[in-house]
Coordinates of C-alpha atoms in Angstrom, one line a residue:
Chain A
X1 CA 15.7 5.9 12.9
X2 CA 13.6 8.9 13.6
X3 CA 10.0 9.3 12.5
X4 CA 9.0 7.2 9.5
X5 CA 7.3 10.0 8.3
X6 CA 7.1 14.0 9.4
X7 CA 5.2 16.4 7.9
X8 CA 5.3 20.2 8.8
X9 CA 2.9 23.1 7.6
X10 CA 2.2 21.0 4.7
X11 CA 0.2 23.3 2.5
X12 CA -0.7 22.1 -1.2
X13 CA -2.4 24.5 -3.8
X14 CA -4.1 23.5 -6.9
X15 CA -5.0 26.8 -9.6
X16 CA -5.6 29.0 -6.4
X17 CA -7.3 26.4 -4.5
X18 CA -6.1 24.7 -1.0
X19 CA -6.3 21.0 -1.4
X20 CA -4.2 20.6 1.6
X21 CA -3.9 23.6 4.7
X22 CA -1.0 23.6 7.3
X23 CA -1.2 19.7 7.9
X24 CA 1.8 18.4 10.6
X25 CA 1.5 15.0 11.7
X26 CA 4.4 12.2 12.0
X27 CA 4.2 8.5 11.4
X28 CA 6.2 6.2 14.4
X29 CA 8.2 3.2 12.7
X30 CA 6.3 0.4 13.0
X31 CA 3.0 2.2 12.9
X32 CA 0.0 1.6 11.3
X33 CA -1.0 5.1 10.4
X34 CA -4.4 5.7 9.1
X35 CA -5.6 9.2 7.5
X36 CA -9.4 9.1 7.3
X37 CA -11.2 11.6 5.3
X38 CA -14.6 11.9 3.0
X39 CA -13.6 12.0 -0.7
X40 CA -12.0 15.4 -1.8
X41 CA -10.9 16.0 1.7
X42 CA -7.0 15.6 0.5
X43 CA -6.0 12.2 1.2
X44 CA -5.0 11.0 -1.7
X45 CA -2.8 14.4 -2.4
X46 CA -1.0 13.7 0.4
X47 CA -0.2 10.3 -0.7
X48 CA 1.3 11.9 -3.9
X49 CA 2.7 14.2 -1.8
X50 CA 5.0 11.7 0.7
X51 CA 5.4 9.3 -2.4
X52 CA 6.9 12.5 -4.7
X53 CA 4.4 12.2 -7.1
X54 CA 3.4 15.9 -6.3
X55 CA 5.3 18.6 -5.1
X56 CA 4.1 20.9 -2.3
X57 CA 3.4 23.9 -2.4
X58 CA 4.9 24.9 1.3
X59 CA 5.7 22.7 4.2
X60 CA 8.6 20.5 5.4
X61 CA 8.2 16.7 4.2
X62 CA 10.5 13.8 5.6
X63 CA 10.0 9.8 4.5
X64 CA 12.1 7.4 6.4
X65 CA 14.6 10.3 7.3
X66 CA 14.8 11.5 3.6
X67 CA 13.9 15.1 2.3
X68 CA 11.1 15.8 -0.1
X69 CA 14.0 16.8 -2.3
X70 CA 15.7 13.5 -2.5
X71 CA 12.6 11.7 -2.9
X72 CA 13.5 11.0 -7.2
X73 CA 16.4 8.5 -5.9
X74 CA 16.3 4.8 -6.4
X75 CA 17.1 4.4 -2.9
X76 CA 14.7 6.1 -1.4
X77 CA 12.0 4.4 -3.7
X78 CA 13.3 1.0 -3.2
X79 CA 12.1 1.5 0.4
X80 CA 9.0 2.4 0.2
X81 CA 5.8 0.6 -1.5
X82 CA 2.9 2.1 -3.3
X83 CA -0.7 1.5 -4.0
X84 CA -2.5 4.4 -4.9
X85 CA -5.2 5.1 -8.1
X86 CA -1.8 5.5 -10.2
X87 CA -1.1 1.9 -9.6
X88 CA -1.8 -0.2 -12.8
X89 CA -0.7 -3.7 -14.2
X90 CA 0.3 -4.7 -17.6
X91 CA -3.0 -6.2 -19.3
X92 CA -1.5 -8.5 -22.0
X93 CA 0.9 -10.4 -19.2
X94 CA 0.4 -12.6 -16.9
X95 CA 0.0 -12.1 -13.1
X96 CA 3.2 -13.6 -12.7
X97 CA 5.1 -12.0 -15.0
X98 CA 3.5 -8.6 -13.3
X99 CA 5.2 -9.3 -10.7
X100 CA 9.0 -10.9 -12.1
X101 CA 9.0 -7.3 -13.3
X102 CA 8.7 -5.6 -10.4
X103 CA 10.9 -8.5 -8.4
X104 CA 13.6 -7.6 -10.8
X105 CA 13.0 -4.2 -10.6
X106 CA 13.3 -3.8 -7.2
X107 CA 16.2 -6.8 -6.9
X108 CA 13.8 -9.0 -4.9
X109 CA 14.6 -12.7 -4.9
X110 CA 11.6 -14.5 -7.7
X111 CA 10.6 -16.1 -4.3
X112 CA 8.7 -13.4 -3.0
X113 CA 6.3 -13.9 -5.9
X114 CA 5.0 -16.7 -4.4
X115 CA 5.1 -15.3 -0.9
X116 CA 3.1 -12.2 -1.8
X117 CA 0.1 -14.7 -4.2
X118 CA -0.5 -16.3 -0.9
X119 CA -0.9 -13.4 1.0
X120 CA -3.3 -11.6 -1.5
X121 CA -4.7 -15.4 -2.1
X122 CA -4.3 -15.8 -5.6
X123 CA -1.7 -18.7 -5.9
X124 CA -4.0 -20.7 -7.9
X125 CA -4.4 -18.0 -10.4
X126 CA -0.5 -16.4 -11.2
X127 CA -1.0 -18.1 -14.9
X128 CA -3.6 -16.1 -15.9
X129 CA -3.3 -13.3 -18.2
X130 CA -4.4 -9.5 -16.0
X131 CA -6.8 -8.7 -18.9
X132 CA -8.9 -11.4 -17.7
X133 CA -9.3 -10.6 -14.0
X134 CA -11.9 -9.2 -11.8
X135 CA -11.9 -5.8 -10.3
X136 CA -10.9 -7.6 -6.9
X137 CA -8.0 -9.9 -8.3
X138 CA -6.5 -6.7 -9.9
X139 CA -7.0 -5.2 -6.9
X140 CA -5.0 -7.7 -4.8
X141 CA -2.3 -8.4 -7.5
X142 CA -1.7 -4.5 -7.0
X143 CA -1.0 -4.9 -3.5
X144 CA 1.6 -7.7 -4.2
X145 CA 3.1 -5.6 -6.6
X146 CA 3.8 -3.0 -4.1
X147 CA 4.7 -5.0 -0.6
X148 CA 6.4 -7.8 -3.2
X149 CA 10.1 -6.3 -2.6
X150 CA 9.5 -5.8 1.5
X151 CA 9.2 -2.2 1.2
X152 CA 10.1 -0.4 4.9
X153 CA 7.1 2.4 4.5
X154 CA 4.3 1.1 2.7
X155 CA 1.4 3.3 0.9
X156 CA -2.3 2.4 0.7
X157 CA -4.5 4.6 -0.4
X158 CA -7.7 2.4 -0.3
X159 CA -6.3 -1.2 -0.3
X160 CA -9.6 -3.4 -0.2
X161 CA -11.8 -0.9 -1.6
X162 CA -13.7 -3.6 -4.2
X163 CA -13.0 -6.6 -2.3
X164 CA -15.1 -8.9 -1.0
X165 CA -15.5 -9.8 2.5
X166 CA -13.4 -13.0 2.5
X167 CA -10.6 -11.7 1.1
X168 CA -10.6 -8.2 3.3
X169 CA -10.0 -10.6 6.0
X170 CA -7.5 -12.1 4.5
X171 CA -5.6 -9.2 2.9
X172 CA -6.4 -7.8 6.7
X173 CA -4.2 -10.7 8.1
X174 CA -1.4 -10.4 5.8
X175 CA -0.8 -6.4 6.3
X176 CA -1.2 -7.0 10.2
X177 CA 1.7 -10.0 9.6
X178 CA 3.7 -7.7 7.5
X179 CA 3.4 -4.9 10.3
X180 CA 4.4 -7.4 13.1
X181 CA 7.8 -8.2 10.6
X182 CA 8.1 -4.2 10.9
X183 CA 6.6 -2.3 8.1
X184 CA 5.1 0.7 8.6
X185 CA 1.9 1.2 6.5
X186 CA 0.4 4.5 6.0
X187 CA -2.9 3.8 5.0
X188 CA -6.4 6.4 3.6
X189 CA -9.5 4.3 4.0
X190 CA -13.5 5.0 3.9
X191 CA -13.6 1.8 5.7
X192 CA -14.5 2.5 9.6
X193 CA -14.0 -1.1 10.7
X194 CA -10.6 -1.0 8.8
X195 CA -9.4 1.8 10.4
X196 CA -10.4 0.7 13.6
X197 CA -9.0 -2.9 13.3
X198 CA -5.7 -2.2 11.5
X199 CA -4.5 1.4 12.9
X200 CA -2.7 2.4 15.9
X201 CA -3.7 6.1 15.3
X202 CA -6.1 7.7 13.2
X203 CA -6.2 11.2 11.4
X204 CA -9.6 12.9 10.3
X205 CA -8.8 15.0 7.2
X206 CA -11.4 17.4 5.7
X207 CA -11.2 20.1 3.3
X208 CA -7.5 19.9 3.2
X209 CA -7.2 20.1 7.4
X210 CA -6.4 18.0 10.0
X211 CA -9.5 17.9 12.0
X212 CA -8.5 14.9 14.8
X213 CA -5.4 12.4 15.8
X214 CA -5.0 9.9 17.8
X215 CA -5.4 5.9 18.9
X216 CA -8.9 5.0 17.7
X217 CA -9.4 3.8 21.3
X218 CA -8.5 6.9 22.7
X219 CA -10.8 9.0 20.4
X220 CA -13.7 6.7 21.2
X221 CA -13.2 7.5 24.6
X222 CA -12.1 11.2 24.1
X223 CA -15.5 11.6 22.0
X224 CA -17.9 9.4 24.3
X225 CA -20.2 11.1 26.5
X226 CA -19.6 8.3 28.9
X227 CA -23.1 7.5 29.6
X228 CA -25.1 3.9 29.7
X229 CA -27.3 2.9 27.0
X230 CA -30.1 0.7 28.9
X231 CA -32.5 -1.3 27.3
X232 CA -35.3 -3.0 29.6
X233 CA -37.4 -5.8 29.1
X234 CA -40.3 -3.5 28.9
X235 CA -38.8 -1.9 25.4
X236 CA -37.7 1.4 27.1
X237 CA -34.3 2.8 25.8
X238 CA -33.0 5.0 29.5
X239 CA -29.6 7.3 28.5
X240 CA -28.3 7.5 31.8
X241 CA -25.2 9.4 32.8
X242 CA -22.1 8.6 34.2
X243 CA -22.2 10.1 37.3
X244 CA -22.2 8.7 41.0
X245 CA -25.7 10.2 41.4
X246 CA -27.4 7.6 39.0
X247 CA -25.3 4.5 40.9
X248 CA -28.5 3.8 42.7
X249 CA -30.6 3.9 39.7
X250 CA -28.7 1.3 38.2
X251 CA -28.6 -0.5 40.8
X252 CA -32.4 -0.4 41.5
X253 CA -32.6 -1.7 37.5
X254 CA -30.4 -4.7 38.1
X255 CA -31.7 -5.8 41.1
X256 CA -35.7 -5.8 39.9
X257 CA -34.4 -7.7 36.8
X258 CA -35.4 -5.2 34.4
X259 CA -32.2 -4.7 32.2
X260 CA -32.4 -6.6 29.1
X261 CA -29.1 -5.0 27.6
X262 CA -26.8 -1.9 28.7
X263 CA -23.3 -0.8 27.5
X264 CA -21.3 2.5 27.5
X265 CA -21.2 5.4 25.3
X266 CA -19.2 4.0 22.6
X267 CA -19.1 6.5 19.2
X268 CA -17.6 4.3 16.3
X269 CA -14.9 6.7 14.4
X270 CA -17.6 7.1 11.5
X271 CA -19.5 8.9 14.5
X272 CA -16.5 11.0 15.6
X273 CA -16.1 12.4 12.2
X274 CA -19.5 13.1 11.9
X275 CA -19.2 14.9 15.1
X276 CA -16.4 16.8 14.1
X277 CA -17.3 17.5 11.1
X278 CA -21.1 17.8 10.5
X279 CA -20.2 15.3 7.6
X280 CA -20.8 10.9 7.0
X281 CA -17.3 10.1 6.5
X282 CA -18.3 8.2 2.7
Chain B
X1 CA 21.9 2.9 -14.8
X2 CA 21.3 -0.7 -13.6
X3 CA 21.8 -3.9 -16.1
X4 CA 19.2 -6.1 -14.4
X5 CA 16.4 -3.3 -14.5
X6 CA 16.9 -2.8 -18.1
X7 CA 16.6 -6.2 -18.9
X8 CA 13.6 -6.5 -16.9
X9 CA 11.9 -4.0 -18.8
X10 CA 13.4 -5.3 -21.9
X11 CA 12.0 -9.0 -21.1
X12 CA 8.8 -7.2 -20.0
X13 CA 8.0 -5.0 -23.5
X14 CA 9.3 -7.8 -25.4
X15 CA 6.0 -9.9 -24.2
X16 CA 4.0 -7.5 -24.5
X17 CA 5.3 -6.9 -28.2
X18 CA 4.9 -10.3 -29.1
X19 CA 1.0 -10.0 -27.8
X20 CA -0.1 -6.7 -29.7
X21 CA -1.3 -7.4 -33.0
X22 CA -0.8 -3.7 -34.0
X23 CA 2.6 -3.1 -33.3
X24 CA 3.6 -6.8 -34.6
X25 CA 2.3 -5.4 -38.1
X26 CA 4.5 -2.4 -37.9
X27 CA 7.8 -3.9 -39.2
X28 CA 5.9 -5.7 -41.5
X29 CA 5.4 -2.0 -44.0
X30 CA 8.6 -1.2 -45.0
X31 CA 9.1 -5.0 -45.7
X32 CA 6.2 -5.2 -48.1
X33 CA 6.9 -1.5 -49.8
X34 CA 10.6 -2.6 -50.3
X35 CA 9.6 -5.8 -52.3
X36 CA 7.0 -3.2 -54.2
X37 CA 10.1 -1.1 -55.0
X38 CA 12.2 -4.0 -56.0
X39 CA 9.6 -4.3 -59.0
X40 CA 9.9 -1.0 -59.9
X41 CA 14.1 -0.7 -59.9
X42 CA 15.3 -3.3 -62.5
X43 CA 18.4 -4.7 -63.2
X44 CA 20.4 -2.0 -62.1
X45 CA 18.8 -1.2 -58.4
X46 CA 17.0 1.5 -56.6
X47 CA 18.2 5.0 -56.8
X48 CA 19.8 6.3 -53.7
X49 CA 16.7 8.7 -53.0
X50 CA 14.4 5.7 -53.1
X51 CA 16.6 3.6 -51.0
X52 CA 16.2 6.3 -48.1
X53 CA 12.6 6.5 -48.9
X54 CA 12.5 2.7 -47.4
X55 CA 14.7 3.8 -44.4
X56 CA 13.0 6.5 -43.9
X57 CA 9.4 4.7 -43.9
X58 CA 11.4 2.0 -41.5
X59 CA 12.3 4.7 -38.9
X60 CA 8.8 6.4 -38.6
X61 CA 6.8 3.3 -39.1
X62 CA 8.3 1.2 -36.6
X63 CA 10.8 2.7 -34.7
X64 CA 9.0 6.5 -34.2
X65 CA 5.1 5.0 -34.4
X66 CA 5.9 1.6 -32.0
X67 CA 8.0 3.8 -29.5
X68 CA 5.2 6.3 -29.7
X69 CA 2.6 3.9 -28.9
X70 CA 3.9 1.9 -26.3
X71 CA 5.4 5.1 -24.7
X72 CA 1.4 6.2 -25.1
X73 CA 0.0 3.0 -23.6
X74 CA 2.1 3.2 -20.3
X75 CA 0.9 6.7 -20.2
X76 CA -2.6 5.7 -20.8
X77 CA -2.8 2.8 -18.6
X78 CA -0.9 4.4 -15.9
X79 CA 1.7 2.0 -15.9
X80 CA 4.2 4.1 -16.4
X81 CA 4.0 5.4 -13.3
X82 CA 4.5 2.5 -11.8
X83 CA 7.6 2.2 -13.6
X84 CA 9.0 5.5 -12.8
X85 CA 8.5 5.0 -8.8
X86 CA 10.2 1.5 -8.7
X87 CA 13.7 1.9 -8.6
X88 CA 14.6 1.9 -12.0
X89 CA 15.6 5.1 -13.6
X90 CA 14.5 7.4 -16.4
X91 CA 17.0 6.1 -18.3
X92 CA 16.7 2.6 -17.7
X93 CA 12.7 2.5 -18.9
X94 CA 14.4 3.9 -22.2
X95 CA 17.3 2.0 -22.9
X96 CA 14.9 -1.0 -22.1
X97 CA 12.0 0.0 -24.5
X98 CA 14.3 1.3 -26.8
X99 CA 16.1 -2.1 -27.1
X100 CA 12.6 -4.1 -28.1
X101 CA 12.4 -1.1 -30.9
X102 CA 15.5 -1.5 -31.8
X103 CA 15.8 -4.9 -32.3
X104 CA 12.4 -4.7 -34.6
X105 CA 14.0 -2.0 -36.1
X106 CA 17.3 -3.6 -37.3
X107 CA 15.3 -6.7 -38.2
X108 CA 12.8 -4.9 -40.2
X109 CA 15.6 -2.0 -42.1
X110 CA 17.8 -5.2 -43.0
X111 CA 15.2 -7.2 -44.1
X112 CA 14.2 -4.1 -46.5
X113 CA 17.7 -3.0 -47.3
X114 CA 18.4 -6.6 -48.4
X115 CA 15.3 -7.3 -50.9
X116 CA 16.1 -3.6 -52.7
X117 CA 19.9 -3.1 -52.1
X118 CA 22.2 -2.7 -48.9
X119 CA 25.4 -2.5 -50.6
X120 CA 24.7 1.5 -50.7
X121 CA 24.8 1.7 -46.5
X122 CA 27.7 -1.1 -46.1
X123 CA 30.2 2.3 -44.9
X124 CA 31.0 3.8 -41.8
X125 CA 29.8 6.6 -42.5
X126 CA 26.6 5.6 -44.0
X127 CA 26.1 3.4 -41.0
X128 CA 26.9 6.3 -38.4
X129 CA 24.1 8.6 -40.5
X130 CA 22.0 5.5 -39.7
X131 CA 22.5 5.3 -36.2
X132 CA 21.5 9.3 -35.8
X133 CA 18.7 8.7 -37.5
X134 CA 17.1 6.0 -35.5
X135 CA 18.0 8.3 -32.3
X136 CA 15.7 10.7 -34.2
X137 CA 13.3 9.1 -34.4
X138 CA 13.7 7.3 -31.7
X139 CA 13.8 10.6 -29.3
X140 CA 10.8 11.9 -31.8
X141 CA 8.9 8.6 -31.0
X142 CA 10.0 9.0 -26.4
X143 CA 8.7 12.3 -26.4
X144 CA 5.7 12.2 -28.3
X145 CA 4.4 9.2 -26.5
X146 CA 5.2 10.9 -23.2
X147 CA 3.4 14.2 -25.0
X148 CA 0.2 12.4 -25.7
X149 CA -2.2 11.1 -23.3
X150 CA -3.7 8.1 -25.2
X151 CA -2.7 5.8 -28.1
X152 CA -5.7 7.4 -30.4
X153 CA -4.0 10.7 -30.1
X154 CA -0.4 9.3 -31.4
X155 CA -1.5 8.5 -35.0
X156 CA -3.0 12.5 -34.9
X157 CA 1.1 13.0 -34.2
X158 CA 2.4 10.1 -36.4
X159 CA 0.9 11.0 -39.7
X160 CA 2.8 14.6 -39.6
X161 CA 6.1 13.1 -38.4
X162 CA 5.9 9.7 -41.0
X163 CA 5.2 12.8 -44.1
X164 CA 7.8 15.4 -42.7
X165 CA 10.2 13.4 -42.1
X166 CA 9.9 9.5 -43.2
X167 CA 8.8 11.0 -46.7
X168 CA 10.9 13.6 -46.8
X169 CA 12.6 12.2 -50.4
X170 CA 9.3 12.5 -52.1
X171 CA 9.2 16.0 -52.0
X172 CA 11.4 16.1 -55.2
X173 CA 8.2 14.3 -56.8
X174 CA 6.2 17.0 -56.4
X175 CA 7.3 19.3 -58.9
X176 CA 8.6 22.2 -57.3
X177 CA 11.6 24.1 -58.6
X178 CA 15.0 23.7 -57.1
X179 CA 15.1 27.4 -55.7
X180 CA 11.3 26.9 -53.6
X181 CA 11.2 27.8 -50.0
X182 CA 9.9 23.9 -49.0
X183 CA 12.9 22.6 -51.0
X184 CA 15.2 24.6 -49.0
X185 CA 13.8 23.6 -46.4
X186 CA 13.5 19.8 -46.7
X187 CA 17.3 19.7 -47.7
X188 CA 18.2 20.2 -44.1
X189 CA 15.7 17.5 -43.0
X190 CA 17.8 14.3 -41.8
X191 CA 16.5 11.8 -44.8
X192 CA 18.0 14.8 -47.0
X193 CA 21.0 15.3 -45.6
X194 CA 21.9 11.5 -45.3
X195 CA 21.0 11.3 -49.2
X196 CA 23.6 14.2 -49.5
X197 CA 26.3 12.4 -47.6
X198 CA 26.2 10.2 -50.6
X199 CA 27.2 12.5 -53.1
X200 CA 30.7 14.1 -51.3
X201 CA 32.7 12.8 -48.6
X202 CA 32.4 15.7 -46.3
X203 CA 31.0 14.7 -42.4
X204 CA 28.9 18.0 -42.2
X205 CA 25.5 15.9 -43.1
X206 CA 26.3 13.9 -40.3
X207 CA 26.5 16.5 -37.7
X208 CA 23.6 18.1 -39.0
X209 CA 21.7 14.8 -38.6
X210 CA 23.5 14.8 -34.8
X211 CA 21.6 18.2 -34.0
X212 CA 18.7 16.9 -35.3
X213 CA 18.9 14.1 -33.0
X214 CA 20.2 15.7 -30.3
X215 CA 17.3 18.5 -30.6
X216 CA 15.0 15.0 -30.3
X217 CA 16.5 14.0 -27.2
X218 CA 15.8 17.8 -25.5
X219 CA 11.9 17.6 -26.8
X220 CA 12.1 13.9 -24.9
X221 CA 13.3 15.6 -21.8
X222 CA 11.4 18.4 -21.5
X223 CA 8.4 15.6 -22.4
X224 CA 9.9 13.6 -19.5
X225 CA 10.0 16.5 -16.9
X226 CA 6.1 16.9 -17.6
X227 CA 4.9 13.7 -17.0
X228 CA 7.3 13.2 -14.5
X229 CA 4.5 14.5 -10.9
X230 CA 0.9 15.2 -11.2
X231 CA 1.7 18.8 -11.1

């Protein structure tokens, strides 16, 4: 297979107004592809976008080696998954029965039901009737609901947004287990320690343009200025550069004992937007 | 078309049928004005105009308003969506949906048709006039719960559609003489037409009640092609 996903000149206009400008970018199979962008920045359009829920504008789209064009056939759909804010659930069923539908639908054995309640943790719950969940447990039943038939290419568009800590983890766990099987997931998060602990690369989105890509390792190092952050017992904070001239100087601070802490220049990818952009990445 | 996503969605609305009050209640009014009719024909039955006064009430009260307002819920809730990027097809949410309907449908029109008089329908060609018809409103019902954006809005839809064309019999009530322009009009509605099949042998009422249906189905798919993207 070629790229899981290629996109072109993708251009996207809304009444007269860019939401997305001459975006290229491609998605390696096995990836974990995170697109990273403040809230209006055109995330979420591009979702639509590579899932045929929208139609662009201009611009050359290919998902799992399949045109734009052909994106309507049941084929193509039954190998990808989708969470986005379209995804809903039936209110008056039960968890379970959410997700016998969507087993049948997509001619996955009943088994994977319980496979995909113990990855999003909710086992204990598949009896009980959607209306009476939490924001979370909707949240998570969602995601079973879209990896529950094994999908090659998977969608998130803000997976863990309302979750709690515990169960970030463990959704966390199951999408890095699901990646290691060989799904490629395309994910758009807010969520800075996400990114950076799921993704192999990284794409900073704003205002509809592709601002950054790369490994988040990379970019850190791409966007550090490579100096050392000292602290000494004596409370002073010393920025000192990374240059052979200053080798004595640290020297001369480690041997009179005087460095309580010191690390490198490391910018978290929060602080790389910012720099790109002049804007919090929230 | 796939059998096993059908029957998923089929299994699926049936549940949720079962579990909302308001459309459980639907078949229940044409069974309730049929034994009110019953009263009121006697010993020697209902007159065919009042007998299509029940079917019609049947087909916009349950089949147009509960295919309407589930069509509207999945459009509301944004499950529909879902539905339409799984697998299944266009046609296979429909056939599925329209099956539940259907089957309350049937139950509810025989249930009617048997408390004031069935032997009137009990031909071929009575029961092919019925068959269009519930693809009326059937279609009427897809399209106008794809059309509307929230269950509220349907009943802003259903009232017109349950007067123009479930009531359509009772325009002959209203004293208007034979030659008016509504008359005219209302003769070629499908409730007419069918009552006219009645009175000669001739197939034309039928394939007028086909374009009526058939003009249904486009309004569905044009409906369909809107909600289909966000665009």
């Amino acid at each position: 297979m070629n790229n899981a996903i290629e996109v072109n000149g993708l251009r996207k206009v809304f009444d007269q107004n860019a939401a997305i400008e001459d975006v290229s970018f491609f998605v390696k199979p096995g990836e974990i592809f995170g697109l990273l962008g403040p809230s209006g920045s055109g995330k979420t359009t591009t979702i639509k976008i590579l899932t045929g829920e929208l139609e662009q504008t201009a611009g050359d789209v290919n998902v799992l080696d399949v045109h734009s064009q052909s994106f309507g056939t049941s084929d193509f759909k039954s190998k990808i998954g989708i969470l986005s804010d379209n995804s809903s659930l039936y209110e008056r069923l039960t968890i379970y029965d959410n997700l016998k539908l969507f087993c049948k639908l997509y001619d996955a054995p009943l088994e994977q039901i319980d496979v995909m309640l113990d990855v999003v943790n909710l086992r204990e719950e598949s009896k009980k009737t959607v209306s009476k969940l939490s924001k979370g447990m909707k949240q998570r039943v969602l995601l079973a609901k879209a990896l529950i038939h094994k999908p090659k290419l998977v969608f998130l568009d803000e997976p863990t947004s309302a979750l709690d800590p515990g169960n970030v983890a463990h959704i966390h766990r199951g999408l890095q287990k699901l990646n290691e099987a060989g799904t490629t997931i395309f994910l758009t998060t807010h969520d800075m320690e996400e990114a950076t602990e799921l993704c192999d690369r990284v794409a900073f989105l704003d205002k509809g343009k592709l601002q950054e890509l790369g490994n988040p390792d990379e970019l850190r190092y791409k966007y550090s200025t490579h100096a050392f952050h000292v602290e000494t017992f004596a409370g002073e904070r010393l920025v000192i550069e990374n240059e052979s001239g200053n080798a004595n100087k640290i020297k001369e601070l480690i041997e009179n004992g005087e460095v309580k802490a010191m690390q490198t220049d490391n910018p978290t990818l929060g602080q790389i937007f910012l720099k790109i952009t002049g804007k919090e990445l929230v | 078309m796939n059998a096993q996503r059908i029957s998923a969605i089929f299994e699926k609305d049936i549940k949720d049928f079962m579990k909302n009050m308001m459309l459980l209640m639907m078949p229940v009014i044409p069974i309730i004005l049929a034994l009110l009719y019953k009263q009121l024909g006697g010993e020697e039955g209902l007159p065919i105009p009042m007998l299509y006064l029940i079917v019609g009430v049947t087909f916009s009260s349950v089949t147009a308003s509960c295919m309407m307002t589930m069509m509207a819920e999945e459009n509301e809730k944004k499950t529909l969506r879902g539905l339409m990027l799984s697998p299944a097809s266009f046609l296979d949410i429909i056939i599925g949906k329209s099956l539940v309907v259907g089957l309350m449908s049937f139950i509810a029109l025989t249930i009617s048709l048997v408390i004031v008089g069935i032997k009137p329908f009990l031909n071929v060609q009575a029961i092919i006039g019925l068959i269009l018809l519930f693809l009326f409103f059937l279609f009427l019902g897809i399209g106008i719960g794809l059309f509307t954006k929230s269950i509220a809005s349907t009943s802003a839809y259903l009232m017109p559609v349950m007067f123009l064309f479930g009531f359509t019999p009772m325009i002959d009530f209203l004293g208007l003489g034979e030659d008016s322009t509504a008359i005219m009009i209302a003769d070629v509605f499908p409730l007419m037409q069918l009552i006219d099949m009645h009175d000669t042998n001739s197939w034309i009422p039928i394939g007028i009640v086909a374009i009526w249906a058939l003009g249904a189905a486009l309004f569905t798919y044009i409906c369909f092609k809107k909600v289909r993207t966000d665009d």
